[in-house]
Every structure is written in C-alpha cells, then in structure tokens.
Amino acid sequence: MLQKIRRLLIANRGEIAIRVMRAANELDVETIAIYSQEDRFGLHRTKADEAYLVGEGKGAIEAYLDIPDILRVAREAHADAVHPATASWPKTPTLPRAARLPA
C-alpha cells in the first residue's frame, strides 16, 4: 500500500521550486523549502509552508548540493519525501542513494 505524502521537501530554488510547490499545494501537501544564505530573500522561501537554511557558509550552488545537510533538514522537518527538482541529480543518483529512495 502506498503512503500519502503529507510533507514534501523541495531541494531546489527559484521558479522550479515554486512550480513544485504549486503542484504540491493542489494535492494538499505541505511544502518545505531549503535556501542558501545567498537566497535568504528568495521568493521560494516565502512561498513554502516552512523554510530551512542549508549549506551554511557555502555558496548557493554548493549549498543546494550539500546532500548530508539536505537530509538533515528533511529529518528535522519530518518530510515524507524529497523532490530534487533539478535535471542534474538524476544523472548522479547520490541523493536517492543517501536517502534510500529508488534512483
């Protein structure tokens, strides 16, 4: 039996993250954003139900690729699932392996 996703961590920024949030909201799924210090005023941060800083002290790109920190936030925020929402991660399945999700 499939479990309904109630809380979704969106591991991206900007317009891509906002589009995922819009779809999640239509499905009555709470959204959790991550943001880098550089993106602390980003719209995706304010559109989410909750938002957490990742990759503290790192640049924007490095922060969003900090898989251990993303998974830390996912656990702390009680996310049911992580949506990578980026084209580069399917080519390098580091996040799915670390999260024990199907690649």
mmCIF file of N, CA and C in Angstrom:
data_model
loop_
_atom_site.group_PDB
_atom_site.id
_atom_site.type_symbol
_atom_site.label_atom_id
_atom_site.label_comp_id
_atom_site.label_asym_id
_atom_site.label_seq_id
_atom_site.Cartn_x
_atom_site.Cartn_y
_atom_site.Cartn_z
ATOM 1 N N MET A 1 0.842 -1.174 0.000
ATOM 2 C CA MET A 1 0.000 0.000 0.000
ATOM 3 C C MET A 1 0.893 1.247 0.000
ATOM 4 N N LEU A 2 0.580 2.186 -0.861
ATOM 5 C CA LEU A 2 1.338 3.426 -0.939
ATOM 6 C C LEU A 2 0.926 4.367 0.177
ATOM 7 N N GLN A 3 1.918 5.058 0.718
ATOM 8 C CA GLN A 3 1.651 6.032 1.769
ATOM 9 C C GLN A 3 1.503 7.412 1.141
ATOM 10 N N LYS A 4 0.507 8.156 1.560
ATOM 11 C CA LYS A 4 0.297 9.510 1.045
ATOM 12 C C LYS A 4 1.419 10.418 1.539
ATOM 13 N N ILE A 5 1.940 11.225 0.638
ATOM 14 C CA ILE A 5 2.943 12.218 1.024
ATOM 15 C C ILE A 5 2.214 13.398 1.636
ATOM 16 N N ARG A 6 2.563 13.725 2.849
ATOM 17 C CA ARG A 6 1.929 14.845 3.545
ATOM 18 C C ARG A 6 2.846 16.065 3.606
ATOM 19 N N ARG A 7 4.172 15.789 3.668
ATOM 20 C CA ARG A 7 5.161 16.870 3.793
ATOM 21 C C ARG A 7 6.290 16.614 2.799
ATOM 22 N N LEU A 8 6.497 17.563 1.895
ATOM 23 C CA LEU A 8 7.460 17.406 0.812
ATOM 24 C C LEU A 8 8.557 18.453 0.924
ATOM 25 N N LEU A 9 9.803 17.985 1.025
ATOM 26 C CA LEU A 9 10.944 18.889 0.989
ATOM 27 C C LEU A 9 11.349 19.083 -0.469
ATOM 28 N N ILE A 10 11.421 20.321 -0.898
ATOM 29 C CA ILE A 10 11.777 20.649 -2.277
ATOM 30 C C ILE A 10 13.213 21.145 -2.279
ATOM 31 N N ALA A 11 14.099 20.339 -2.834
ATOM 32 C CA ALA A 11 15.534 20.607 -2.778
ATOM 33 C C ALA A 11 15.994 21.397 -3.992
ATOM 34 N N ASN A 12 15.398 22.558 -4.182
ATOM 35 C CA ASN A 12 15.808 23.443 -5.259
ATOM 36 C C ASN A 12 15.381 24.847 -4.901
ATOM 37 N N ARG A 13 15.572 25.764 -5.839
ATOM 38 C CA ARG A 13 15.323 27.180 -5.578
ATOM 39 C C ARG A 13 14.568 27.805 -6.748
ATOM 40 N N GLY A 14 14.126 29.023 -6.558
ATOM 41 C CA GLY A 14 13.572 29.818 -7.641
ATOM 42 C C GLY A 14 12.294 29.265 -8.248
ATOM 43 N N GLU A 15 12.146 29.524 -9.547
ATOM 44 C CA GLU A 15 10.919 29.189 -10.267
ATOM 45 C C GLU A 15 10.617 27.697 -10.264
ATOM 46 N N ILE A 16 11.646 26.870 -10.370
ATOM 47 C CA ILE A 16 11.413 25.419 -10.347
ATOM 48 C C ILE A 16 10.774 25.023 -9.024
ATOM 49 N N ALA A 17 11.321 25.507 -7.923
ATOM 50 C CA ALA A 17 10.774 25.189 -6.603
ATOM 51 C C ALA A 17 9.338 25.687 -6.470
ATOM 52 N N ILE A 18 9.061 26.880 -6.969
ATOM 53 C CA ILE A 18 7.711 27.443 -6.875
ATOM 54 C C ILE A 18 6.715 26.605 -7.665
ATOM 55 N N ARG A 19 7.112 26.115 -8.824
ATOM 56 C CA ARG A 19 6.213 25.257 -9.612
ATOM 57 C C ARG A 19 5.910 23.950 -8.888
ATOM 58 N N VAL A 20 6.917 23.369 -8.261
ATOM 59 C CA VAL A 20 6.697 22.144 -7.489
ATOM 60 C C VAL A 20 5.773 22.438 -6.308
ATOM 61 N N MET A 21 5.975 23.566 -5.656
ATOM 62 C CA MET A 21 5.116 23.955 -4.526
ATOM 63 C C MET A 21 3.674 24.133 -4.962
ATOM 64 N N ARG A 22 3.474 24.741 -6.121
ATOM 65 C CA ARG A 22 2.116 24.946 -6.632
ATOM 66 C C ARG A 22 1.423 23.600 -6.830
ATOM 67 N N ALA A 23 2.121 22.657 -7.423
ATOM 68 C CA ALA A 23 1.542 21.323 -7.630
ATOM 69 C C ALA A 23 1.272 20.635 -6.295
ATOM 70 N N ALA A 24 2.211 20.751 -5.365
ATOM 71 C CA ALA A 24 2.030 20.134 -4.045
ATOM 72 C C ALA A 24 0.820 20.734 -3.331
ATOM 73 N N ASN A 25 0.662 22.037 -3.422
ATOM 74 C CA ASN A 25 -0.486 22.688 -2.784
ATOM 75 C C ASN A 25 -1.803 22.200 -3.365
ATOM 76 N N GLU A 26 -1.834 21.975 -4.674
ATOM 77 C CA GLU A 26 -3.046 21.446 -5.307
ATOM 78 C C GLU A 26 -3.380 20.051 -4.804
ATOM 79 N N LEU A 27 -2.359 19.320 -4.365
ATOM 80 C CA LEU A 27 -2.553 17.966 -3.835
ATOM 81 C C LEU A 27 -2.671 17.953 -2.311
ATOM 82 N N ASP A 28 -2.761 19.144 -1.718
ATOM 83 C CA ASP A 28 -2.876 19.295 -0.263
ATOM 84 C C ASP A 28 -1.671 18.702 0.468
ATOM 85 N N VAL A 29 -0.477 18.964 -0.068
ATOM 86 C CA VAL A 29 0.780 18.507 0.521
ATOM 87 C C VAL A 29 1.509 19.734 1.067
ATOM 88 N N GLU A 30 1.947 19.675 2.328
ATOM 89 C CA GLU A 30 2.713 20.772 2.910
ATOM 90 C C GLU A 30 4.090 20.827 2.251
ATOM 91 N N THR A 31 4.599 22.044 2.050
ATOM 92 C CA THR A 31 5.878 22.210 1.381
ATOM 93 C C THR A 31 6.947 22.726 2.330
ATOM 94 N N ILE A 32 8.145 22.188 2.136
ATOM 95 C CA ILE A 32 9.304 22.575 2.925
ATOM 96 C C ILE A 32 10.383 23.008 1.945
ATOM 97 N N ALA A 33 10.818 24.260 2.062
ATOM 98 C CA ALA A 33 11.860 24.780 1.182
ATOM 99 C C ALA A 33 13.207 24.736 1.892
ATOM 100 N N ILE A 34 14.244 24.644 1.090
ATOM 101 C CA ILE A 34 15.587 24.881 1.585
ATOM 102 C C ILE A 34 16.113 26.106 0.866
ATOM 103 N N TYR A 35 17.021 26.816 1.514
ATOM 104 C CA TYR A 35 17.586 28.006 0.887
ATOM 105 C C TYR A 35 19.025 28.184 1.359
ATOM 106 N N SER A 36 19.824 28.773 0.488
ATOM 107 C CA SER A 36 21.200 29.117 0.848
ATOM 108 C C SER A 36 21.186 30.516 1.456
ATOM 109 N N GLN A 37 22.270 30.865 2.103
ATOM 110 C CA GLN A 37 22.387 32.214 2.662
ATOM 111 C C GLN A 37 22.161 33.255 1.570
ATOM 112 N N GLU A 38 22.685 32.985 0.390
ATOM 113 C CA GLU A 38 22.536 33.889 -0.758
ATOM 114 C C GLU A 38 21.075 34.055 -1.174
ATOM 115 N N ASP A 39 20.253 33.040 -0.954
ATOM 116 C CA ASP A 39 18.837 33.062 -1.352
ATOM 117 C C ASP A 39 17.894 33.356 -0.191
ATOM 118 N N ARG A 40 18.409 33.925 0.882
ATOM 119 C CA ARG A 40 17.568 34.116 2.076
ATOM 120 C C ARG A 40 16.358 35.017 1.826
ATOM 121 N N PHE A 41 16.398 35.837 0.773
ATOM 122 C CA PHE A 41 15.256 36.687 0.438
ATOM 123 C C PHE A 41 14.504 36.168 -0.791
ATOM 124 N N GLY A 42 14.799 34.951 -1.205
ATOM 125 C CA GLY A 42 14.181 34.373 -2.392
ATOM 126 C C GLY A 42 12.698 34.095 -2.205
ATOM 127 N N LEU A 43 11.960 34.244 -3.292
ATOM 128 C CA LEU A 43 10.512 34.034 -3.253
ATOM 129 C C LEU A 43 10.152 32.609 -2.869
ATOM 130 N N HIS A 44 10.937 31.629 -3.300
ATOM 131 C CA HIS A 44 10.602 30.234 -2.975
ATOM 132 C C HIS A 44 10.606 30.017 -1.462
ATOM 133 N N ARG A 45 11.427 30.758 -0.756
ATOM 134 C CA ARG A 45 11.475 30.628 0.711
ATOM 135 C C ARG A 45 10.161 31.088 1.339
ATOM 136 N N THR A 46 9.593 32.166 0.836
ATOM 137 C CA THR A 46 8.370 32.696 1.442
ATOM 138 C C THR A 46 7.113 31.972 0.970
ATOM 139 N N LYS A 47 7.167 31.326 -0.193
ATOM 140 C CA LYS A 47 6.006 30.593 -0.712
ATOM 141 C C LYS A 47 5.801 29.251 -0.007
ATOM 142 N N ALA A 48 6.860 28.699 0.561
ATOM 143 C CA ALA A 48 6.770 27.393 1.222
ATOM 144 C C ALA A 48 6.082 27.516 2.586
ATOM 145 N N ASP A 49 5.534 26.395 3.050
ATOM 146 C CA ASP A 49 4.951 26.374 4.394
ATOM 147 C C ASP A 49 6.022 26.545 5.459
ATOM 148 N N GLU A 50 7.209 25.991 5.192
ATOM 149 C CA GLU A 50 8.358 26.114 6.090
ATOM 150 C C GLU A 50 9.603 26.264 5.230
ATOM 151 N N ALA A 51 10.651 26.884 5.782
ATOM 152 C CA ALA A 51 11.905 27.033 5.044
ATOM 153 C C ALA A 51 13.082 26.909 6.003
ATOM 154 N N TYR A 52 14.146 26.251 5.529
ATOM 155 C CA TYR A 52 15.322 25.985 6.348
ATOM 156 C C TYR A 52 16.598 26.324 5.577
ATOM 157 N N LEU A 53 17.551 26.905 6.270
ATOM 158 C CA LEU A 53 18.857 27.207 5.706
ATOM 159 C C LEU A 53 19.651 25.916 5.541
ATOM 160 N N VAL A 54 20.311 25.754 4.385
ATOM 161 C CA VAL A 54 21.216 24.626 4.157
ATOM 162 C C VAL A 54 22.569 25.152 3.716
ATOM 163 N N GLY A 55 23.596 24.357 3.939
ATOM 164 C CA GLY A 55 24.930 24.704 3.472
ATOM 165 C C GLY A 55 25.432 26.012 4.035
ATOM 166 N N GLU A 56 25.219 26.217 5.314
ATOM 167 C CA GLU A 56 25.636 27.465 5.940
ATOM 168 C C GLU A 56 27.115 27.736 5.653
ATOM 169 N N GLY A 57 27.402 28.956 5.223
ATOM 170 C CA GLY A 57 28.768 29.337 4.916
ATOM 171 C C GLY A 57 29.241 28.937 3.526
ATOM 172 N N LYS A 58 28.373 28.318 2.751
ATOM 173 C CA LYS A 58 28.719 27.890 1.391
ATOM 174 C C LYS A 58 28.022 28.785 0.381
ATOM 175 N N GLY A 59 28.526 28.772 -0.851
ATOM 176 C CA GLY A 59 27.860 29.485 -1.938
ATOM 177 C C GLY A 59 26.555 28.805 -2.292
ATOM 178 N N ALA A 60 25.764 29.467 -3.125
ATOM 179 C CA ALA A 60 24.431 28.947 -3.463
ATOM 180 C C ALA A 60 24.487 27.556 -4.076
ATOM 181 N N ILE A 61 25.325 27.355 -5.072
ATOM 182 C CA ILE A 61 25.386 26.049 -5.741
ATOM 183 C C ILE A 61 25.835 24.971 -4.773
ATOM 184 N N GLU A 62 26.883 25.233 -4.020
ATOM 185 C CA GLU A 62 27.393 24.239 -3.067
ATOM 186 C C GLU A 62 26.370 23.913 -1.990
ATOM 187 N N ALA A 63 25.606 24.917 -1.551
ATOM 188 C CA ALA A 63 24.594 24.696 -0.511
ATOM 189 C C ALA A 63 23.513 23.730 -0.977
ATOM 190 N N TYR A 64 23.059 23.898 -2.230
ATOM 191 C CA TYR A 64 21.991 23.035 -2.742
ATOM 192 C C TYR A 64 22.497 21.643 -3.114
ATOM 193 N N LEU A 65 23.795 21.464 -3.137
ATOM 194 C CA LEU A 65 24.367 20.140 -3.389
ATOM 195 C C LEU A 65 24.906 19.500 -2.113
ATOM 196 N N ASP A 66 24.651 20.102 -0.969
ATOM 197 C CA ASP A 66 25.107 19.578 0.323
ATOM 198 C C ASP A 66 24.105 18.519 0.797
ATOM 199 N N ILE A 67 24.249 17.337 0.258
ATOM 200 C CA ILE A 67 23.273 16.261 0.494
ATOM 201 C C ILE A 67 23.128 15.906 1.971
ATOM 202 N N PRO A 68 24.213 15.764 2.740
ATOM 203 C CA PRO A 68 24.016 15.480 4.164
ATOM 204 C C PRO A 68 23.185 16.548 4.878
ATOM 205 N N ASP A 69 23.392 17.818 4.523
ATOM 206 C CA ASP A 69 22.622 18.873 5.171
ATOM 207 C C ASP A 69 21.164 18.872 4.703
ATOM 208 N N ILE A 70 20.931 18.584 3.430
ATOM 209 C CA ILE A 70 19.552 18.479 2.926
ATOM 210 C C ILE A 70 18.816 17.360 3.650
ATOM 211 N N LEU A 71 19.484 16.231 3.829
ATOM 212 C CA LEU A 71 18.842 15.114 4.537
ATOM 213 C C LEU A 71 18.651 15.417 6.014
ATOM 214 N N ARG A 72 19.554 16.183 6.602
ATOM 215 C CA ARG A 72 19.378 16.623 7.997
ATOM 216 C C ARG A 72 18.097 17.435 8.112
ATOM 217 N N VAL A 73 17.914 18.376 7.195
ATOM 218 C CA VAL A 73 16.703 19.204 7.203
ATOM 219 C C VAL A 73 15.468 18.332 6.979
ATOM 220 N N ALA A 74 15.540 17.396 6.056
ATOM 221 C CA ALA A 74 14.397 16.516 5.787
ATOM 222 C C ALA A 74 13.989 15.766 7.053
ATOM 223 N N ARG A 75 14.959 15.260 7.790
ATOM 224 C CA ARG A 75 14.644 14.552 9.044
ATOM 225 C C ARG A 75 14.066 15.504 10.092
ATOM 226 N N GLU A 76 14.728 16.656 10.283
ATOM 227 C CA GLU A 76 14.270 17.613 11.298
ATOM 228 C C GLU A 76 12.871 18.152 10.992
ATOM 229 N N ALA A 77 12.570 18.317 9.712
ATOM 230 C CA ALA A 77 11.273 18.863 9.308
ATOM 231 C C ALA A 77 10.205 17.779 9.152
ATOM 232 N N HIS A 78 10.587 16.527 9.381
ATOM 233 C CA HIS A 78 9.665 15.393 9.261
ATOM 234 C C HIS A 78 9.064 15.285 7.861
ATOM 235 N N ALA A 79 9.918 15.466 6.850
ATOM 236 C CA ALA A 79 9.467 15.333 5.459
ATOM 237 C C ALA A 79 9.195 13.866 5.155
ATOM 238 N N ASP A 80 8.142 13.614 4.409
ATOM 239 C CA ASP A 80 7.829 12.263 3.942
ATOM 240 C C ASP A 80 8.591 11.921 2.670
ATOM 241 N N ALA A 81 8.972 12.967 1.917
ATOM 242 C CA ALA A 81 9.640 12.759 0.636
ATOM 243 C C ALA A 81 10.496 13.976 0.309
ATOM 244 N N VAL A 82 11.461 13.767 -0.581
ATOM 245 C CA VAL A 82 12.326 14.845 -1.064
ATOM 246 C C VAL A 82 12.167 14.914 -2.578
ATOM 247 N N HIS A 83 11.853 16.096 -3.076
ATOM 248 C CA HIS A 83 11.763 16.320 -4.525
ATOM 249 C C HIS A 83 13.009 17.090 -4.954
ATOM 250 N N PRO A 84 13.909 16.439 -5.705
ATOM 251 C CA PRO A 84 15.144 17.138 -6.080
ATOM 252 C C PRO A 84 14.906 18.275 -7.063
ATOM 253 N N ALA A 85 13.916 18.142 -7.937
ATOM 254 C CA ALA A 85 13.500 19.212 -8.846
ATOM 255 C C ALA A 85 14.627 19.814 -9.666
ATOM 256 N N THR A 86 15.625 19.023 -9.984
ATOM 257 C CA THR A 86 16.711 19.529 -10.822
ATOM 258 C C THR A 86 17.114 18.478 -11.836
ATOM 259 N N ALA A 87 17.526 18.920 -12.991
ATOM 260 C CA ALA A 87 17.862 17.985 -14.069
ATOM 261 C C ALA A 87 19.182 17.259 -13.839
ATOM 262 N N SER A 88 20.065 17.800 -13.029
ATOM 263 C CA SER A 88 21.389 17.185 -12.888
ATOM 264 C C SER A 88 21.401 15.992 -11.935
ATOM 265 N N TRP A 89 20.521 15.945 -10.958
ATOM 266 C CA TRP A 89 20.588 14.867 -9.980
ATOM 267 C C TRP A 89 20.234 13.490 -10.519
ATOM 268 N N PRO A 90 19.277 13.361 -11.444
ATOM 269 C CA PRO A 90 19.015 12.008 -11.961
ATOM 270 C C PRO A 90 20.240 11.377 -12.616
ATOM 271 N N LYS A 91 21.144 12.191 -13.142
ATOM 272 C CA LYS A 91 22.355 11.663 -13.763
ATOM 273 C C LYS A 91 23.363 11.194 -12.720
ATOM 274 N N THR A 92 23.298 11.765 -11.542
ATOM 275 C CA THR A 92 24.174 11.384 -10.439
ATOM 276 C C THR A 92 23.285 11.063 -9.239
ATOM 277 N N PRO A 93 22.953 9.803 -9.036
ATOM 278 C CA PRO A 93 21.941 9.433 -8.032
ATOM 279 C C PRO A 93 22.446 9.446 -6.587
ATOM 280 N N THR A 94 23.284 10.410 -6.236
ATOM 281 C CA THR A 94 23.814 10.488 -4.883
ATOM 282 C C THR A 94 22.713 10.723 -3.857
ATOM 283 N N LEU A 95 21.819 11.676 -4.123
ATOM 284 C CA LEU A 95 20.743 11.960 -3.180
ATOM 285 C C LEU A 95 19.819 10.766 -2.997
ATOM 286 N N PRO A 96 19.306 10.145 -4.061
ATOM 287 C CA PRO A 96 18.438 8.973 -3.840
ATOM 288 C C PRO A 96 19.130 7.863 -3.062
ATOM 289 N N ARG A 97 20.403 7.635 -3.346
ATOM 290 C CA ARG A 97 21.124 6.589 -2.587
ATOM 291 C C ARG A 97 21.246 6.966 -1.124
ATOM 292 N N ALA A 98 21.598 8.219 -0.858
ATOM 293 C CA ALA A 98 21.766 8.653 0.526
ATOM 294 C C ALA A 98 20.451 8.619 1.283
ATOM 295 N N ALA A 99 19.352 8.940 0.599
ATOM 296 C CA ALA A 99 18.044 8.953 1.241
ATOM 297 C C ALA A 99 17.357 7.596 1.224
ATOM 298 N N ARG A 100 17.999 6.614 0.545
ATOM 299 C CA ARG A 100 17.437 5.274 0.387
ATOM 300 C C ARG A 100 16.118 5.313 -0.363
ATOM 301 N N LEU A 101 16.090 6.155 -1.385
ATOM 302 C CA LEU A 101 14.938 6.246 -2.272
ATOM 303 C C LEU A 101 15.292 5.539 -3.567
ATOM 304 N N PRO A 102 14.307 5.078 -4.319
ATOM 305 C CA PRO A 102 14.633 4.467 -5.617
ATOM 306 C C PRO A 102 15.295 5.502 -6.519
ATOM 307 N N ALA A 103 16.327 5.097 -7.223
ATOM 308 C CA ALA A 103 17.049 6.038 -8.107
ATOM 309 C C ALA A 103 16.229 6.364 -9.317
#
